[in-house]
XYZ file of C-alpha atoms in Angstrom:
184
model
C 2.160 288.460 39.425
C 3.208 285.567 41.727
C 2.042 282.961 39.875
C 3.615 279.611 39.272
C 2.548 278.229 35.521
C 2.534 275.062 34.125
C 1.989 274.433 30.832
C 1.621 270.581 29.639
C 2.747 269.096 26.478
C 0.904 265.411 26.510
C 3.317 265.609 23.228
C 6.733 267.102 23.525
C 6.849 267.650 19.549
C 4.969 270.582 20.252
C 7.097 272.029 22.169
C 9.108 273.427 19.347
C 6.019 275.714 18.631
C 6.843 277.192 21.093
C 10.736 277.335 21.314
C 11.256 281.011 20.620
C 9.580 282.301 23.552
C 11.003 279.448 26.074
C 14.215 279.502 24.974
C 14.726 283.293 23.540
C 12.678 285.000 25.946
C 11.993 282.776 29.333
C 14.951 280.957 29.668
C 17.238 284.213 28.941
C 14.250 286.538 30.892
C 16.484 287.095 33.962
C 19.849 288.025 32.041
C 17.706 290.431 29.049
C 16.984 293.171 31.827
C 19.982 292.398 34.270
C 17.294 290.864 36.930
C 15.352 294.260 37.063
C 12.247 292.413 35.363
C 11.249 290.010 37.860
C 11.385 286.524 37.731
C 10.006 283.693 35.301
C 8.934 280.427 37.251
C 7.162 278.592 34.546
C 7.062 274.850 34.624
C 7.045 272.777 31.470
C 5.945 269.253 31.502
C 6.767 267.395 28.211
C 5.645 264.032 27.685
C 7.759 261.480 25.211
C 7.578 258.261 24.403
C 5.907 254.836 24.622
C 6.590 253.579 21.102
C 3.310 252.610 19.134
C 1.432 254.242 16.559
C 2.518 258.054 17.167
C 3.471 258.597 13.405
C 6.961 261.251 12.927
C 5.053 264.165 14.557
C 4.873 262.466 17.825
C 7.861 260.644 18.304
C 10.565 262.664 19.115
C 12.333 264.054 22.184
C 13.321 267.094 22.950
C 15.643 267.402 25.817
C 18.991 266.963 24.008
C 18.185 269.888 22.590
C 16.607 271.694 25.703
C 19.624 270.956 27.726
C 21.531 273.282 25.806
C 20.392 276.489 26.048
C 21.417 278.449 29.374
C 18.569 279.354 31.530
C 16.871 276.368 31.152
C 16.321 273.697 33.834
C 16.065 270.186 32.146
C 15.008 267.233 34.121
C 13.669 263.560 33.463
C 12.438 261.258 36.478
C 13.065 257.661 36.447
C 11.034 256.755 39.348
C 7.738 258.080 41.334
C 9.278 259.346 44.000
C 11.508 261.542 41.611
C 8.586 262.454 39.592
C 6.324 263.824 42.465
C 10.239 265.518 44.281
C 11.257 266.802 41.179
C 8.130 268.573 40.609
C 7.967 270.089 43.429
C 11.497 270.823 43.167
C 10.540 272.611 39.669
C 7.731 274.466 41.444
C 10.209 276.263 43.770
C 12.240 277.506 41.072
C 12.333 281.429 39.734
C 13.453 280.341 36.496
C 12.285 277.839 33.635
C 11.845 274.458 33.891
C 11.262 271.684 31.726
C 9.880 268.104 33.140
C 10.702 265.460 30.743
C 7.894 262.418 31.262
C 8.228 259.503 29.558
C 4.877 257.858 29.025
C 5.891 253.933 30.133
C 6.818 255.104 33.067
C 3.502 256.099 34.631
C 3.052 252.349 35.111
C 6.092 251.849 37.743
C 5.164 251.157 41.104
C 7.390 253.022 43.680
C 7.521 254.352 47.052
C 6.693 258.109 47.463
C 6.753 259.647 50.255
C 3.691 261.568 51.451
C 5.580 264.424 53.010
C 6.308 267.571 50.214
C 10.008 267.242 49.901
C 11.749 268.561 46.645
C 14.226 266.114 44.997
C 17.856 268.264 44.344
C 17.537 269.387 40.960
C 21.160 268.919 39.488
C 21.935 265.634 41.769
C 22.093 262.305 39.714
C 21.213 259.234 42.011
C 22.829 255.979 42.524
C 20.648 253.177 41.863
C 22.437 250.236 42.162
C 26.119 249.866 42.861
C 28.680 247.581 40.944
C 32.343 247.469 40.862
C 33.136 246.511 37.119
C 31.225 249.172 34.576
C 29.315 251.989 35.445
C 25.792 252.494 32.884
C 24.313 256.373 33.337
C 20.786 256.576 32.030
C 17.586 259.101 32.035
C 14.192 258.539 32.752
C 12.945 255.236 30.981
C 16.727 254.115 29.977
C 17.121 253.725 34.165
C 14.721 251.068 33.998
C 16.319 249.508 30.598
C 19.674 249.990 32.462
C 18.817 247.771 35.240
C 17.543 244.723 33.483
C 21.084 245.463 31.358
C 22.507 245.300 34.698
C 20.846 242.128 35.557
C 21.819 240.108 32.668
C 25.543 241.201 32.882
C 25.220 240.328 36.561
C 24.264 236.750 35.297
C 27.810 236.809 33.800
C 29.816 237.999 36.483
C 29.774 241.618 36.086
C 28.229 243.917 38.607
C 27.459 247.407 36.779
C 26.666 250.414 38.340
C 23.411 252.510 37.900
C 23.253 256.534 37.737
C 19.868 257.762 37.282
C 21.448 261.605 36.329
C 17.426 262.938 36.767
C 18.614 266.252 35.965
C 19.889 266.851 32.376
C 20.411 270.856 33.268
C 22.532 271.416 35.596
C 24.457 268.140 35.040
C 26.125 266.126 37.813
C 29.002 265.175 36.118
C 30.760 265.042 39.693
C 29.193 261.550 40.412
C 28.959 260.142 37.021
C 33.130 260.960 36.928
C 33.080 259.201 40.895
C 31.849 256.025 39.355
C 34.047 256.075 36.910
C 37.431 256.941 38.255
C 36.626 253.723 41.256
C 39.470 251.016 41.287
C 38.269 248.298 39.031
C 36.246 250.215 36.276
């Protein structure tokens, strides 16, 4: 009908409620009727984490298990600008895709950019560079990644950051770049 959904999970963990028809009908839409049945641009936004008082049924994440099912678009952003380009990003899509927010991130002050420019989906970032170890992270584990990368600066090693921002498709071309550099 042209319309671009978006369906928000303020807790991810209920997102499995509704697995079977994301993952078993959306995400596989396209391929079930050989692209005869139109397309299914739905937008998921899941949020995880923050770490106090959520009890079992609100303290999980889901996008390990998102990012394996085909026809699914997983993504996590690290920083505001991603969050606002990767949404936008998501928007343009014809086929399912899942924002993963963690909540201590809404916090982090960040340039963004006023102009409405998707971030790639499916192209990691390099956040800081280093020549000794390279540390890959998602969403909030960027953030822990660079104060890890601080400290071990403190003794000498410089480590590289990869923000991947997109779990589905992964970049695995930069994240094996960093690695394969003389000296790591």
């Amino acid at each position: 009908m042209g319309k671009r959904p978006i369906i928000v999970h303020a807790r991810n963990d209920f997102l499995f409620l509704g697995f079977d028809q994301l993952i078993n009908l959306a995400a596989k839409w396209r391929h079930m009727f050989n692209g005869n049945a139109g397309n299914m641009p739905l937008v998921v936004r899941a949020v995880v984490g923050k770490g106090w008082g959520q009890g079992a049924t609100h303290s999980q994440s889901t996008h390990a298990t998102l990012a394996h099912f085909p026809g699914l678009t997983v993504v996590m952003p690290a920083f505001p600008d991603d969050a606002k380009g990767l949404t936008i990003a998501a928007l343009q899509q014809d086929s399912p895709v899942v924002i993963i927010e963690h909540r201590a991130l809404y916090g982090i002050d960040g340039e963004v950019p006023e102009s409405f420019e998707a971030t790639p989906i499916g192209k990691a970032r390099r956040v800081r560079e280093g020549r000794h170890i390279t540390i890959v992270g998602t969403s909030f584990m960027v953030q822990e990644a660079l104060h890890a990368a601080d400290e071990l600066g403190r003794h000498g090693v410089e480590a590289e950051i990869i923000d991947l921002r997109s779990l589905r498709p992964l970049d695995e071309e930069t994240i094996l770049q960093s690695i394969k550099r003389p000296g790591i």
